[in-house]
Each structure stands twice: as structure tokens, then as C-alpha cells.
mmCIF file of C-alpha atoms in Angstrom:
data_model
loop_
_atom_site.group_PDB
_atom_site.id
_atom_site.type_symbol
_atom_site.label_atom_id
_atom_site.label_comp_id
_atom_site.label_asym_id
_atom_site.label_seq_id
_atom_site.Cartn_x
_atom_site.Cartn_y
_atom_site.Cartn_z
ATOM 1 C CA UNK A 1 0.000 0.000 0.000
ATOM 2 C CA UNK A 2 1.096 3.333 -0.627
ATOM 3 C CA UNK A 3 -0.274 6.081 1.275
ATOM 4 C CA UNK A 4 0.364 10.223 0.114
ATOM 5 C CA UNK A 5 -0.308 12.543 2.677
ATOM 6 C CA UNK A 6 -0.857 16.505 1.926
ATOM 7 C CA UNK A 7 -0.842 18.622 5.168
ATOM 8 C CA UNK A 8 -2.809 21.443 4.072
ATOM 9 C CA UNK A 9 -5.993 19.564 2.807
ATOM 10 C CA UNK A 10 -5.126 16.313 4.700
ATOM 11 C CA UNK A 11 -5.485 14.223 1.537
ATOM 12 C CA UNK A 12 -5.128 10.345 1.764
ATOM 13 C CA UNK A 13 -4.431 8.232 -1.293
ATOM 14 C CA UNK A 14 -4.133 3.848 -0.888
ATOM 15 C CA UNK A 15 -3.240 2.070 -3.697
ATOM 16 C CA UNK A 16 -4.266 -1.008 -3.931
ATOM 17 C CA UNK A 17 -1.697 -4.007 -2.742
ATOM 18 C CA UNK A 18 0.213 -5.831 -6.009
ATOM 19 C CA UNK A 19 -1.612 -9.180 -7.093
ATOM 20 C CA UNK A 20 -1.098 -11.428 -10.040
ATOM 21 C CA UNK A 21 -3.937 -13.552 -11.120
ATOM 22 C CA UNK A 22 -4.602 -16.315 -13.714
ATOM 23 C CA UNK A 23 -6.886 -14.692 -16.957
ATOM 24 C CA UNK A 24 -6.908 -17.763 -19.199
ATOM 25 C CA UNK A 25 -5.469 -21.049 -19.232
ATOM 26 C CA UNK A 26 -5.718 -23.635 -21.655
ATOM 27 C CA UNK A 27 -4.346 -27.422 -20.932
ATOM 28 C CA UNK A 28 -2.019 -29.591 -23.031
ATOM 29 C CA UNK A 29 -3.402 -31.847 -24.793
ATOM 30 C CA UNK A 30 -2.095 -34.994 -26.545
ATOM 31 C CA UNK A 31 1.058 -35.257 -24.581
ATOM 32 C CA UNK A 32 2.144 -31.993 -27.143
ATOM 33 C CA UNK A 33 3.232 -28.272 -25.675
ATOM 34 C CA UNK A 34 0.427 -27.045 -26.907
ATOM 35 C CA UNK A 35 -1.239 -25.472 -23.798
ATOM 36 C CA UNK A 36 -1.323 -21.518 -22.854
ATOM 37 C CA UNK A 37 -1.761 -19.085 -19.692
ATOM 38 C CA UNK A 38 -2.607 -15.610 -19.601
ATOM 39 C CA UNK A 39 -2.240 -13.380 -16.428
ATOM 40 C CA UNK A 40 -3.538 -10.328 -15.305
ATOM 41 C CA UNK A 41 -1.793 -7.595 -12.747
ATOM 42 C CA UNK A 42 -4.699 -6.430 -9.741
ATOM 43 C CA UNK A 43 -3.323 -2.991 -8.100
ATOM 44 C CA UNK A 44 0.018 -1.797 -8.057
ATOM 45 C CA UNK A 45 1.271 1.041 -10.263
ATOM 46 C CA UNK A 46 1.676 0.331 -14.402
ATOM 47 C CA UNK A 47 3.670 -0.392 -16.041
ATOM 48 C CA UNK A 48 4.128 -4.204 -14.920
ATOM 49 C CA UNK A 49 6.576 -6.831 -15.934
ATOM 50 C CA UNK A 50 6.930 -10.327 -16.092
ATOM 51 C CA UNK A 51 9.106 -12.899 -15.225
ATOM 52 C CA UNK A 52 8.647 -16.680 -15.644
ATOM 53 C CA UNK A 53 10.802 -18.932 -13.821
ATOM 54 C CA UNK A 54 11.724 -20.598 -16.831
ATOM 55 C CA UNK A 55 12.995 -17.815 -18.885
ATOM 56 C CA UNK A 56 9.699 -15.708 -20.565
ATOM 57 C CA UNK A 57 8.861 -12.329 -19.936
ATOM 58 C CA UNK A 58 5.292 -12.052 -21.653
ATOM 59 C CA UNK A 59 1.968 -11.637 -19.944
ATOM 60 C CA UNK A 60 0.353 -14.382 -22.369
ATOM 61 C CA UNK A 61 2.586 -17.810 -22.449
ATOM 62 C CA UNK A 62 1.538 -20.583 -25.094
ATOM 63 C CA UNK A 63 3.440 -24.072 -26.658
ATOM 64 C CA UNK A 64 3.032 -25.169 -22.961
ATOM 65 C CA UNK A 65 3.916 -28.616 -21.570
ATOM 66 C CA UNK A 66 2.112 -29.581 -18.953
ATOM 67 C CA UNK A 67 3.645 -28.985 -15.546
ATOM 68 C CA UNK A 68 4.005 -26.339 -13.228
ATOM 69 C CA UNK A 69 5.085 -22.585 -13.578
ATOM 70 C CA UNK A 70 5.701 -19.978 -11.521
ATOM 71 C CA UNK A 71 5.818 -16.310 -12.361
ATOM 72 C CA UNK A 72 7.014 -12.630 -10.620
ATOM 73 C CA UNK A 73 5.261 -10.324 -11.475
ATOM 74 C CA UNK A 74 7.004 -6.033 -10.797
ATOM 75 C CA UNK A 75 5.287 -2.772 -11.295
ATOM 76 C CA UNK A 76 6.920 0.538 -11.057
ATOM 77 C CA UNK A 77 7.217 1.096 -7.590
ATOM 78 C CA UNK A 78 9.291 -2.332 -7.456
ATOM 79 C CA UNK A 79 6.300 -4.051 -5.649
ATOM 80 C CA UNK A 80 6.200 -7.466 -6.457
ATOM 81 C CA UNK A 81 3.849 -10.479 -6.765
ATOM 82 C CA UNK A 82 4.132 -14.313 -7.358
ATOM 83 C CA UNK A 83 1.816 -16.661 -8.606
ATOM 84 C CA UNK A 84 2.264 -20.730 -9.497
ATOM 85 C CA UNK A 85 0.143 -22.139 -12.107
ATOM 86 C CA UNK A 86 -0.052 -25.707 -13.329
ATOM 87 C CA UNK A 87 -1.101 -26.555 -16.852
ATOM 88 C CA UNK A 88 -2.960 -29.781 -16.650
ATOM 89 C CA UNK A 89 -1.898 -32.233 -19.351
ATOM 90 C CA UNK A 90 -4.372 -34.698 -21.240
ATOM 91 C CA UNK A 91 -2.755 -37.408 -22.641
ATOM 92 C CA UNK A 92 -3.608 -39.440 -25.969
ATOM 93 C CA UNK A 93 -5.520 -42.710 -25.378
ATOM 94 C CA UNK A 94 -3.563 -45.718 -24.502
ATOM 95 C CA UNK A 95 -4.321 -48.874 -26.586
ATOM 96 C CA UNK A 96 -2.517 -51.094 -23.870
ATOM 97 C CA UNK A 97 -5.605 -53.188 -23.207
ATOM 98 C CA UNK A 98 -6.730 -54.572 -26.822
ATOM 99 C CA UNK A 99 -7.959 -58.083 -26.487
ATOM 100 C CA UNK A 100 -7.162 -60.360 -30.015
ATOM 101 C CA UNK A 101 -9.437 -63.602 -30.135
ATOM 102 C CA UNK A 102 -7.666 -65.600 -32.783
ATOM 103 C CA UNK A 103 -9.738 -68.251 -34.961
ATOM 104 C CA UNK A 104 -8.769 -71.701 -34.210
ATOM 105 C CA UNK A 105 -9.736 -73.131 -37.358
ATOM 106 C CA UNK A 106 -10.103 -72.807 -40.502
ATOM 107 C CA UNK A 107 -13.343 -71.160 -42.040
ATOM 108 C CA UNK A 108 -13.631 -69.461 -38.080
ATOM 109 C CA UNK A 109 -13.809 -65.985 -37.636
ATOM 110 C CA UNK A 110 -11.636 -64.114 -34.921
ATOM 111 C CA UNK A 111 -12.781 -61.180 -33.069
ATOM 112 C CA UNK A 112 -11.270 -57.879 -30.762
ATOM 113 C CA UNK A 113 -12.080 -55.547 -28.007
ATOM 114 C CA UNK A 114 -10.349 -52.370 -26.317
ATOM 115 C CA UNK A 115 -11.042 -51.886 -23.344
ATOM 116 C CA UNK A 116 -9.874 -48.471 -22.027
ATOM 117 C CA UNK A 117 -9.870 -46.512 -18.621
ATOM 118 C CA UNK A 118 -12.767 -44.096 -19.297
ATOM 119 C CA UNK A 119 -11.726 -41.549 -17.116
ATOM 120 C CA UNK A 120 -14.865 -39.550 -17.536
ATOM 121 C CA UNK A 121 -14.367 -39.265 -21.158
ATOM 122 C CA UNK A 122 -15.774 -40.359 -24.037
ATOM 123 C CA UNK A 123 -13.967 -42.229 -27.200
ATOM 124 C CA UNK A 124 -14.884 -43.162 -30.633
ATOM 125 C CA UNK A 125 -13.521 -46.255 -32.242
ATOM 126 C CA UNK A 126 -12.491 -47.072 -35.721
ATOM 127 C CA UNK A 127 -11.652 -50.837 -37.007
ATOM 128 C CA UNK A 128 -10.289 -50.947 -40.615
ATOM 129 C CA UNK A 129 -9.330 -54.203 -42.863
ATOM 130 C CA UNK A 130 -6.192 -54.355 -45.125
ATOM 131 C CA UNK A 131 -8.916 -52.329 -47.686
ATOM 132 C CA UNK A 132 -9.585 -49.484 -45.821
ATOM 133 C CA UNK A 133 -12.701 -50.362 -45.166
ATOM 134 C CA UNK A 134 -14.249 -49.244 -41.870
ATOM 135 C CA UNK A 135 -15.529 -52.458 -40.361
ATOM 136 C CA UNK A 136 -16.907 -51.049 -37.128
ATOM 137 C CA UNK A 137 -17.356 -48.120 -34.848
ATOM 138 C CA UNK A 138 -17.715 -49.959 -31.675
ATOM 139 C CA UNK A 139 -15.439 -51.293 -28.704
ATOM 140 C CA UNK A 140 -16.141 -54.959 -30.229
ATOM 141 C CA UNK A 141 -15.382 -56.415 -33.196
ATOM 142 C CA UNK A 142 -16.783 -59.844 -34.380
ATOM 143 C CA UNK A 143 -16.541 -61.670 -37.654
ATOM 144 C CA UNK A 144 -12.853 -61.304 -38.796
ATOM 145 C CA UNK A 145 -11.489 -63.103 -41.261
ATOM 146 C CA UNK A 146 -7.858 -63.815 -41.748
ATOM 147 C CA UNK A 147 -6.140 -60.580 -42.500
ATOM 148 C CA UNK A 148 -4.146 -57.038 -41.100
ATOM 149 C CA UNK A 149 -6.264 -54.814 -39.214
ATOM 150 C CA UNK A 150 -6.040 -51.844 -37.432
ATOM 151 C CA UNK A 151 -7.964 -50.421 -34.911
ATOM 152 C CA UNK A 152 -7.804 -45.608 -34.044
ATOM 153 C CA UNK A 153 -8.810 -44.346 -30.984
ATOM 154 C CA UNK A 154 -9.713 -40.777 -30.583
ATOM 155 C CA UNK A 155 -10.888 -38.736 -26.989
ATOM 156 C CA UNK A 156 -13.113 -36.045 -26.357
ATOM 157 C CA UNK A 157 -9.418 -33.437 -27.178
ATOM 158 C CA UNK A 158 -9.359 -34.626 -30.191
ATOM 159 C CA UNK A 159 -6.398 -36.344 -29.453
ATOM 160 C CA UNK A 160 -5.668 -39.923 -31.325
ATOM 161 C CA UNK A 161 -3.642 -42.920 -31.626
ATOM 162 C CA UNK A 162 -3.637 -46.362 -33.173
ATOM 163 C CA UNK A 163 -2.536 -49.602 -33.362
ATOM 164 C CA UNK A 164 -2.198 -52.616 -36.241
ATOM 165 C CA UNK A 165 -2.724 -56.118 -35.194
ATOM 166 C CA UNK A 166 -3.332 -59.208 -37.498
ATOM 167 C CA UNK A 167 -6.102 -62.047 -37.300
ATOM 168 C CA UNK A 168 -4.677 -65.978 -38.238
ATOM 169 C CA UNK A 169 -6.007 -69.455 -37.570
ATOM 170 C CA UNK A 170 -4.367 -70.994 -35.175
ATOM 171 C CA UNK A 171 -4.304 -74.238 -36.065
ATOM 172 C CA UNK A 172 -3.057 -75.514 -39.950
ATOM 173 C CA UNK A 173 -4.659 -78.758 -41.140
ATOM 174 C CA UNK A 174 -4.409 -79.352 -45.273
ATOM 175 C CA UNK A 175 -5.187 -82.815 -46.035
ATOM 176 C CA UNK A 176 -4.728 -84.598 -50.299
ATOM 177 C CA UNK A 177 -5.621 -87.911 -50.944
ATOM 178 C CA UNK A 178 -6.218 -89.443 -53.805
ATOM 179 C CA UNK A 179 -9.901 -89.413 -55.378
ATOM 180 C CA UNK A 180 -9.736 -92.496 -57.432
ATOM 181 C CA UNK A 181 -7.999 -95.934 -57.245
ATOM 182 C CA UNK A 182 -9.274 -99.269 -59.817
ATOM 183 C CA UNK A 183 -8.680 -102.310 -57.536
ATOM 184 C CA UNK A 184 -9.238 -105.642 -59.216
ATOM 185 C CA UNK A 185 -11.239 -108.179 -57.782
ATOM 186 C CA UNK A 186 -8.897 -109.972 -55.196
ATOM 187 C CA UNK A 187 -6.141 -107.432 -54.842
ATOM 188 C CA UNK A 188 -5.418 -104.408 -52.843
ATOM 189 C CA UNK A 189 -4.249 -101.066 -52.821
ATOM 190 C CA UNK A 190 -3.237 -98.632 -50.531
ATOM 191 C CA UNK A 191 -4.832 -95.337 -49.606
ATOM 192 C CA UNK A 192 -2.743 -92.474 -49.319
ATOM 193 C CA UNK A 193 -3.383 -89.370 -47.433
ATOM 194 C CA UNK A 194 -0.865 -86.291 -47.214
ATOM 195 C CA UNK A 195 -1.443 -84.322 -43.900
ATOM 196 C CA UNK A 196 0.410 -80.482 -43.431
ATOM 197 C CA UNK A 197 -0.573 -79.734 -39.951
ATOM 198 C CA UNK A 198 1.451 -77.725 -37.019
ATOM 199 C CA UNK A 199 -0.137 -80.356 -34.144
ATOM 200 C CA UNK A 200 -1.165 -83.827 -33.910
ATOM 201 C CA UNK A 201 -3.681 -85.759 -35.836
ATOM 202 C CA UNK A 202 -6.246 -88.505 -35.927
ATOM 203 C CA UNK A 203 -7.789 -90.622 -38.439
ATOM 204 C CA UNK A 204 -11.071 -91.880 -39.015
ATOM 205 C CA UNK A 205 -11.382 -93.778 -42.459
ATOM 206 C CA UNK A 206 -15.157 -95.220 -43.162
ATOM 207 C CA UNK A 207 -16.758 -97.149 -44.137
ATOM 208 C CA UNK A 208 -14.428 -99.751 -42.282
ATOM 209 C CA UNK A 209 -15.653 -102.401 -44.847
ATOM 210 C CA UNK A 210 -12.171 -103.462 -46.802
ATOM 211 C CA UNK A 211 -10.026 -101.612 -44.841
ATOM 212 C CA UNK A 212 -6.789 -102.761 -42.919
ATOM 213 C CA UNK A 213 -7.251 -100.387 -40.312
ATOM 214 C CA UNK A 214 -9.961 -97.258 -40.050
ATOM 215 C CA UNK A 215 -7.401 -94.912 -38.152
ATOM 216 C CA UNK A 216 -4.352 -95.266 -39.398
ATOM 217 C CA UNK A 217 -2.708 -92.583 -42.431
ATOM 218 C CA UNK A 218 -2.333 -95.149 -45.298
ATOM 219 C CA UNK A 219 -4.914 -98.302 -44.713
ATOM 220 C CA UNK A 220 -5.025 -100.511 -47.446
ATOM 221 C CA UNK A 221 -7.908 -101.393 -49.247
ATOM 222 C CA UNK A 222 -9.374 -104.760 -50.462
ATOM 223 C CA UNK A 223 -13.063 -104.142 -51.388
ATOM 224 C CA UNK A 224 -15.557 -106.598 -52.856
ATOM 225 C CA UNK A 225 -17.714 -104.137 -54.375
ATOM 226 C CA UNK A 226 -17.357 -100.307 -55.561
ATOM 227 C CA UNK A 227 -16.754 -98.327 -52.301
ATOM 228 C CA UNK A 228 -16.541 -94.668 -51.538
ATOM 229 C CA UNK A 229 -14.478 -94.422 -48.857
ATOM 230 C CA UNK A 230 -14.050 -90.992 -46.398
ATOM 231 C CA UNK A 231 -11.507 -89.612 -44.469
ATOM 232 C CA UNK A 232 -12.067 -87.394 -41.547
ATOM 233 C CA UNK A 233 -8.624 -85.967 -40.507
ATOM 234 C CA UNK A 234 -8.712 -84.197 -36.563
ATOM 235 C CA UNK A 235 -6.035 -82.056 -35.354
ATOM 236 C CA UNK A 236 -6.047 -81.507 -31.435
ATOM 237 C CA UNK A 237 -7.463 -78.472 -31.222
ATOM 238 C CA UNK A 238 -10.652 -80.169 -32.827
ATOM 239 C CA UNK A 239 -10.517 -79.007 -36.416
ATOM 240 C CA UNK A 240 -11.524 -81.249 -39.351
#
């Protein structure tokens, strides 16, 4: 406070004590420096000036990290006034918790879902294929088929990120066999079946009429009479 006295007419003047307060402020968003403060002098005697602890010497700050700041602020008596201010950052979702259900076999579809600390915001989703087609807008995803896929996440700020994951079976089962065999009365031949598969098999040859064994690879075959004969090949995961 200063105070001018004048003896004759026994004039007092106060003014007011030196404040700094906060005008605007703006957080960061997206983990960027993009947020901003502006203060404003209350009392003391113009002109004012401003010092940041980190170096600036402007009334209005902005490419701000979030974190805290502190500024003095002088007028032109030399009165001075601090003031701390924390820019709040708000940080780009985090796909951390995305949940891939692979198909186990083949002809099955696989299926996703993020599942993301809401925080009292609210996201929007986008799943795209290898195409750039948009196959959903939801936190679920069903009916994928073998493929590259990639799944954006964007908050309320605008702020985005995404992440590419890929859908595949599981198991591999590929089975060739022969379609035709001429067996003369009397005689026998054997059946041959080529398996690709990354686990283990069983076989289940039918009818078992003529056969040497009905789950074995290669049974031979002895029939009396024209036979079709089928082979169901099972991998451990239960795929035919």
C-alpha cells in the first residue's frame, strides 16, 4: 500500500496491494506443448513486468507442456507479486488393453475388443481391414477373417492414436488324398493321405468295410464291391 499525505488539505491516497492472477489457461493436450496461460496484474502502479521462472517475460505464455510454472510479477514502484500455475496435461488414449481372439480353425472368424480406462471421457472407435474399409465403430469387433487390421482411438481433445494387429487361424490342417484308385477283384491297394498340420492328428477312415485299419494314415484297401471311402482328418485343437 502506498499512502500520500498533503498537510494542508489532509489528503489520503491507498493504492491497492500488487496481485497477479490467472486470466486464461488452456491445458495440453495430446502429450504436445500445446497449452497456454494468460495473467492479469490487480493494483500496483503500471507499467508491470513479467518474469517466468523458466525464462519468458510475456503476460500471455503458449506451446506449454504440462507442468508447473511460476511467475514474478514487478510494477513501477518495485512491488512485487508471485503466482504458481499448473497446466494440466491430457494425454492421448492408450491402446494397452486390446484383447485379439484368434480363430482356431479354418473357415472361423476371430474377433477384438479395447477396453480403455474411461476416465470420464468419451472415445470413438475405428476398425479398418487391409482395404480401408471401416468395419466397425464400436469397442467390439466380431466376424474377422484372416487378415491385417487396425484399430484408431480418438478422446473427447481430439487427441488420437492407433494400433495394427493381425487375425490368423491358429491351427493348420491341409489334407490330399487321392480321389480315385481301380482295384481288381482280389487285390489291394493302398490309400494315401498327405497331412500339413502344425499339431497332432487322428484318423477316421469309413466305411471300415475293406479296410486294414480305419485310423491309421495309409490303410489298405481290399473291397468286394465299388466303395466310396471318407476320411475325416482331426487335429487336437478339434478341427476337421
Amino acid at each position: 500500500t502506498i499512502t500520500d499525505a498533503i498537510t494542508s488539505n489532509s489528503i489520503v491516497s491507498d493504492i491497492a496491494s500488487l496481485r497477479v492472477e490467472v486470466l486464461e489457461q488452456v491445458s495440453a493436450t495430446c502429450g504436445l506443448a500445446n497449452g497456454l496461460v494468460e495473467v492479469s496484474p490487480i493494483g500496483g502502479i503500471a507499467p508491470y513486468t513479467y518474469t517466468w521462472q523458466h525464462g519468458a517475460d510475456e503476460q500471455f505464455l503458449t506451446d506449454l507442456a504440462a507442468g508447473d510454472y511460476q511467475v514474478e510479477l514487478s510494477d513501477a514502484t518495485g512491488c512485487t507479486a508471485t503466482l504458481n500455475v499448473t497446466i494440466i496435461g491430457e494425454d492421448q488414449p492408450n491402446i494397452d488393453n486390446l484383447e485379439i481372439i484368434q480363430p482356431v480353425c479354418s473357415g472361423e472368424a476371430g474377433s477384438a475388443q479395447i477396453t480403455l480406462d474411461d476416465n470420464g471421457l468419451t472415445y470413438t472407435y475405428q476398425w479398418v481391414d487391409e482395404d480401408n474399409f471401416i468395419r466397425s465403430k464400436e469397442a467390439h469387433i466380431e466376424g474377422l477373417d484372416e487378415g491385417v487390421y487396425t484399430l484408431s482411438v480418438s478422446n473427447a481433445f481430439g487427441c488420437s492414436t492407433s494400433q495394427t494387429f493381425e487375425i490368423r487361424t491358429e491351427s493348420s490342417l491341409k489334407l490330399e488324398t487321392s480321389t480315385f484308385h481301380q482295384v481288381v477283384l482280389g487285390q489291394s491297394a493302398r490309400l494315401n493321405a498327405i497331412v500339413s498340420t502344425n499339431s497332432a492328428v487322428t484318423f477316421e477312415w469309413f466305411p471300415a468295410e475293406g479296410l486294414s485299419c480305419t485310423d491309421c494314415e495309409d490303410p489298405i484297401v481290399s473291397p468286394t464291391t465299388t466303395t466310396v471311402y471318407t476320411l475325416i482328418v482331426r487335429n487336437e485343437w478339434g478341427c476337421s
